[in-house]
Amino acid sequence: MTGPTIAAVDAFALRIPFDHWAPPPQFAGRARTTLDTVLIRVTTDDGLVGWGEAYGSFWSAVTAAIDEWVAPLALGQRVDDAGLPERIERTLHNLGRTGPTVHAISGLDIALWDLRGKRAGVPVAELLGGRRRDRVPVYASLLQYYGEADRLRFAIDRALGAGFSQIKLHERTVAAVEAARAAAGPDVPIMVDTNCAWRPDEAAAPVAAMAQSNILWIEEPIWPPENFSALADLRHATGVPTAIGENAGNALDFEKMRAAACVDFVQPSAIKIGGLTPLWRICTEAEDAGLTCVPHSPFFGPGYLATIHVLAAKKRPSALERFYCDLACDPCGRFVPIEGGHVAVPTAPGLGGDPDLELITRFLA
Ligand SMILES: [Mg+2]
């Protein structure tokens, strides 16, 4: 065996308080007071460290998946073994084809990309074929305001004042979208994410009404999100571009979406879909087929950095999703400050910078 091997895999579950200037929104049936994520540190036998990130809303399950299942299969394996995460996924497929196990593997995969970039002395974007742009625009992804026009107006004014040029709402009513359009003015692109608000026969009327406010896309309008034929029907009936993909289980789901002609903007998530490896494959295949990839990225660690490298290297320019709130701890924010509504693509080897261990330790779950 040649090359460095994986000597340790450590998981750090973080619970980060946030302020979105309103009472806590609901998430998964309870009030959300923290944004949770799992950072993964991979240490090699020659002492190099790489960082990854796994979707952490169910952080206790993800850390268990890492500690009990993923780490034992990763230890001793070669860092430059690009097929390792997929082999682990196959080995663990009985534990679930998505969810905490695959989220954990996503974090490992991202950390291995960080290590490969560091070892080669190049930013990850170079490993993806090279950057096509040095900076990417960022859109303000508002949290939920439940149609409260004053709060929507406050958040939109604040975002536009800070230089953001695009807004995404997490709202479900026509009135909320109208209020947002009134606040933003006629020219700011507005996207609407409904988080699977409607059954298929309920969606057409509200989506057509929202289209009167000139929305760029409607995101996850249909429950369940994998009902691609219903989404295709909605897209055809309303003419409104659709966005979907953050809840997809694997890369094959995106092929099925394309076959169903149900989507304009695909949204694979680095920290849910298996890591940067499948994210890049999905992105490339989708854009080669004429779609636009706008990765899901309402998170703040190495997965966020990985997403920036994808946006820098991919064929079509598109904006980075930034959850719009103040964070008590922004693990990687200092490497990619938002200035004038853009982030500069990191130039340091790897993803662009390691989370500050002393800082994140204060927010451990
Ligand atoms: Mg979404």
Short mmCIF file of N, CA and C in Angstrom, two decimals, residues 105 123 152 156 163 191 193 201 230 233 238 260 276 306 329 338 363:
data_model
loop_
_atom_site.label_atom_id
_atom_site.label_comp_id
_atom_site.label_asym_id
_atom_site.label_seq_id
_atom_site.Cartn_x
_atom_site.Cartn_y
_atom_site.Cartn_z
N ILE A 105 -21.46 9.75 5.29
CA ILE A 105 -20.52 9.46 4.20
C ILE A 105 -20.23 10.74 3.40
N PRO A 123 -6.37 24.63 -4.76
CA PRO A 123 -7.77 24.70 -4.31
C PRO A 123 -8.60 23.60 -4.97
N LEU A 152 -41.10 40.21 6.66
CA LEU A 152 -40.54 39.97 5.34
C LEU A 152 -39.87 41.23 4.80
N ILE A 156 -35.95 41.61 3.86
CA ILE A 156 -35.60 41.91 2.46
C ILE A 156 -34.84 43.24 2.37
N GLY A 163 -26.26 44.27 0.08
CA GLY A 163 -25.67 44.02 -1.23
C GLY A 163 -26.17 42.78 -1.95
N MET A 191 -37.05 33.88 -5.62
CA MET A 191 -37.35 32.47 -5.72
C MET A 191 -38.24 32.09 -4.53
N ASP A 193 -39.47 28.92 -2.12
CA ASP A 193 -39.31 27.54 -1.66
C ASP A 193 -40.46 27.22 -0.72
N ASP A 201 -52.82 17.82 -6.56
CA ASP A 201 -54.01 18.52 -7.07
C ASP A 201 -54.22 19.88 -6.40
N ALA A 230 -45.98 14.34 -11.14
CA ALA A 230 -46.87 15.43 -10.71
C ALA A 230 -46.16 16.77 -10.86
N ASP A 233 -46.26 17.73 -14.45
CA ASP A 233 -47.59 18.24 -14.81
C ASP A 233 -47.75 19.69 -14.36
N THR A 238 -48.40 25.37 -15.50
CA THR A 238 -48.23 26.76 -15.06
C THR A 238 -47.15 27.50 -15.84
N ALA A 260 -38.21 12.71 -16.52
CA ALA A 260 -39.60 13.13 -16.32
C ALA A 260 -39.85 14.55 -16.82
N LEU A 276 -19.05 15.72 -2.19
CA LEU A 276 -18.69 16.51 -3.36
C LEU A 276 -18.60 15.63 -4.61
N ALA A 306 -17.18 23.67 -0.08
CA ALA A 306 -17.17 22.75 -1.22
C ALA A 306 -18.15 23.23 -2.29
N CYS A 329 -21.94 31.50 15.60
CA CYS A 329 -20.67 30.89 15.21
C CYS A 329 -20.74 30.57 13.73
N ILE A 338 -18.88 37.69 2.70
CA ILE A 338 -19.77 38.17 1.64
C ILE A 338 -19.58 39.68 1.52
N PHE A 363 -19.58 25.46 20.77
CA PHE A 363 -20.93 25.21 20.31
C PHE A 363 -21.21 23.72 20.10
#
